[in-house]
XYZ file of C-alpha atoms in Angstrom:
219
model
C 4.043 13.984 -3.244
C 1.636 11.773 -1.237
C -1.581 10.877 -3.064
C -3.742 12.218 -0.222
C -3.413 15.215 2.069
C -5.533 16.038 5.117
C -6.216 19.184 7.117
C -8.216 19.400 10.354
C -10.463 22.354 11.187
C -11.815 22.095 14.760
C -15.430 23.326 14.779
C -18.412 23.680 17.151
C -18.272 24.156 20.946
C -17.212 20.479 21.082
C -14.002 21.134 19.066
C -14.989 18.482 16.561
C -12.289 17.591 14.031
C -13.869 18.526 10.714
C -11.435 17.123 8.121
C -10.670 18.203 4.578
C -9.152 15.475 2.416
C -7.814 16.081 -1.042
C -6.281 14.204 -3.934
C -2.959 15.859 -4.682
C -3.049 14.791 -8.343
C -6.426 16.364 -9.148
C -6.870 18.954 -6.335
C -10.355 17.562 -5.749
C -11.474 17.475 -2.120
C -13.968 16.060 0.360
C -15.094 17.591 3.641
C -15.709 15.074 6.423
C -18.182 15.914 9.208
C -18.881 19.634 8.782
C -20.559 20.357 12.106
C -20.004 24.081 11.523
C -17.487 26.374 9.864
C -18.888 26.635 6.338
C -17.084 29.942 5.787
C -13.774 28.596 7.129
C -14.110 25.494 4.965
C -14.754 27.520 1.830
C -11.859 29.870 2.612
C -9.497 26.928 3.139
C -10.542 25.334 -0.147
C -9.977 28.618 -1.976
C -6.530 29.179 -0.402
C -5.405 25.695 -1.396
C -6.908 25.903 -4.887
C -9.136 22.890 -4.212
C -12.420 21.893 -5.828
C -14.952 20.395 -3.427
C -16.235 17.114 -4.841
C -18.339 15.705 -1.987
C -19.259 15.832 1.691
C -18.678 12.728 3.822
C -20.498 12.069 7.102
C -19.365 9.496 9.669
C -22.503 9.739 11.824
C -25.496 11.923 12.543
C -24.596 13.635 15.828
C -25.038 17.402 15.809
C -21.366 18.301 16.270
C -20.505 16.259 13.169
C -23.446 16.981 10.892
C -25.120 20.294 11.780
C -23.698 22.213 8.798
C -24.027 19.469 6.180
C -27.267 20.932 4.824
C -25.830 24.455 4.513
C -22.627 23.274 2.837
C -24.620 21.041 0.508
C -26.879 23.958 -0.459
C -23.980 26.387 -0.987
C -21.837 24.048 -3.082
C -24.288 21.642 -4.713
C -22.005 18.674 -4.072
C -23.315 15.224 -3.088
C -23.339 13.883 0.469
C -22.150 10.341 1.191
C -22.952 8.695 4.517
C -23.618 7.775 7.146
C -25.285 4.354 7.194
C -29.082 4.564 7.120
C -29.589 3.541 10.761
C -28.492 7.060 11.715
C -31.441 8.702 9.953
C -33.187 9.357 13.271
C -30.161 11.374 14.456
C -30.175 13.450 11.260
C -33.909 14.079 11.560
C -33.462 15.525 15.072
C -30.542 17.854 14.229
C -32.577 21.086 14.753
C -33.730 19.885 18.172
C -30.231 18.868 19.242
C -28.701 22.027 17.784
C -31.050 24.208 19.823
C -29.778 22.557 23.021
C -26.194 23.628 22.317
C -26.709 26.999 20.630
C -26.030 25.536 17.191
C -29.034 27.144 15.558
C -27.693 26.470 12.058
C -28.379 22.731 12.472
C -30.716 21.402 9.789
C -31.741 17.906 8.703
C -30.629 16.615 5.316
C -31.011 13.568 3.113
C -27.713 12.036 1.989
C -27.230 11.536 -1.722
C -26.047 8.038 -0.811
C -26.325 6.072 2.388
C -23.178 4.014 2.934
C -22.461 0.510 4.208
C -19.757 -2.114 4.563
C -17.790 -2.635 1.367
C -18.775 0.624 -0.296
C -16.117 2.929 -1.727
C -15.975 6.683 -2.171
C -13.876 8.490 -4.782
C -12.150 11.801 -4.108
C -10.363 12.678 -7.326
C -8.117 9.681 -8.033
C -8.191 8.561 -4.382
C -10.477 5.691 -3.369
C -11.673 5.428 0.234
C -13.010 2.162 1.638
C -16.070 2.282 3.895
C -16.635 0.215 7.039
C -19.896 0.228 9.006
C -18.803 0.451 12.665
C -21.889 0.655 14.919
C -21.826 1.215 18.660
C -21.429 4.946 19.252
C -24.372 5.317 16.891
C -26.067 2.512 14.951
C -25.164 3.949 11.543
C -21.589 5.108 12.152
C -19.159 4.608 9.253
C -15.376 4.865 8.991
C -13.352 5.892 5.924
C -10.058 4.137 5.130
C -7.361 5.067 2.592
C -5.284 1.911 2.462
C -2.313 3.261 0.445
C -1.812 6.083 2.968
C -2.496 3.786 5.947
C -4.999 6.372 7.153
C -8.450 6.071 8.739
C -11.052 8.743 9.505
C -12.906 7.174 12.423
C -15.326 9.800 13.752
C -16.240 8.960 17.339
C -15.589 5.210 17.268
C -12.158 5.365 18.936
C -9.919 8.085 20.347
C -6.406 8.322 21.659
C -6.781 6.513 24.977
C -10.561 6.215 24.842
C -13.608 5.092 22.857
C -16.910 6.634 21.824
C -19.727 7.118 24.296
C -22.541 4.585 24.155
C -25.026 6.197 26.550
C -26.890 7.995 23.752
C -30.082 6.595 22.170
C -29.304 3.301 20.410
C -25.711 3.278 21.616
C -24.325 -0.232 22.113
C -21.113 -0.755 24.087
C -20.643 -4.387 23.044
C -21.165 -3.496 19.383
C -18.624 -0.686 19.656
C -15.984 -3.017 21.101
C -16.645 -5.494 18.266
C -16.376 -2.739 15.669
C -12.969 -1.716 16.988
C -11.539 -5.157 17.701
C -12.977 -7.040 14.715
C -13.094 -4.388 11.985
C -10.516 -1.703 12.730
C -7.621 -3.380 14.533
C -7.268 -6.137 11.889
C -6.470 -3.430 9.316
C -3.012 -3.131 10.848
C -1.120 -1.612 13.772
C 0.525 0.902 11.444
C -2.689 2.678 10.449
C -2.921 6.235 11.742
C -6.434 7.329 12.604
C -7.962 10.786 12.846
C -10.681 10.805 15.523
C -13.645 13.130 15.774
C -12.067 14.893 18.767
C -8.528 15.182 20.073
C -5.221 14.003 18.658
C -4.486 11.267 16.095
C -3.137 7.893 17.165
C -2.474 4.498 15.593
C -4.426 1.272 15.890
C -1.271 -0.389 17.218
C -0.876 2.156 19.999
C -4.506 1.723 21.063
C -4.362 -2.061 20.806
C -1.448 -1.968 23.249
C -2.541 0.746 25.667
C -6.206 1.765 25.336
C -7.905 1.024 28.684
C -11.140 -0.038 26.978
C -10.082 -2.081 23.920
C -6.414 -3.032 24.330
C -5.468 -6.690 24.223
C -4.921 -6.575 28.000
C -8.271 -4.887 28.690
C -10.156 -7.434 26.593
C -8.299 -10.340 28.203
C -9.346 -9.049 31.633
C -12.950 -8.956 30.446
């Protein structure tokens, strides 16, 4: 039995990959980036016999964070993340939600802002935290080293990278986050992005048109 299991529940009109992680030894779980789908999340937890321990947030964009407040209120569990530079995104969730018909979007205050070197416990599982700015200034990534697994939000995708044309986006910072923080963790790490299919850091280092070794060498 692996120490950690993961399920993906696509939510919101943006098909955002809300993830449920759980410790197989304790059946304690975390929900990552609940942009919507509170009922589906609760039904999944009940079917699997899981106890929700915390909510994790990679960044403050509406498709990733709109339902954090509702899930927090319904369950009473703490919220960890993102890094504090994303507070302005969280504060504007109702405004952004109204633009996309996500009228459930509400601001929230995390129980704990996260930063480089922090850890988060889910049952007996320990996740490492990396601050990876660029897509947003306060974006964080969650790593489970024993499983060689990363939850990367919108930092990197299969064959692409996060947009940087939003307020306080920074293309150069995003490239540094990927090349200097994520890729050194190892080619064998599988990552779950905020949208689309999983990939590995090795695959993207070889073939991604924005951050591969060849792309960076070309400048």
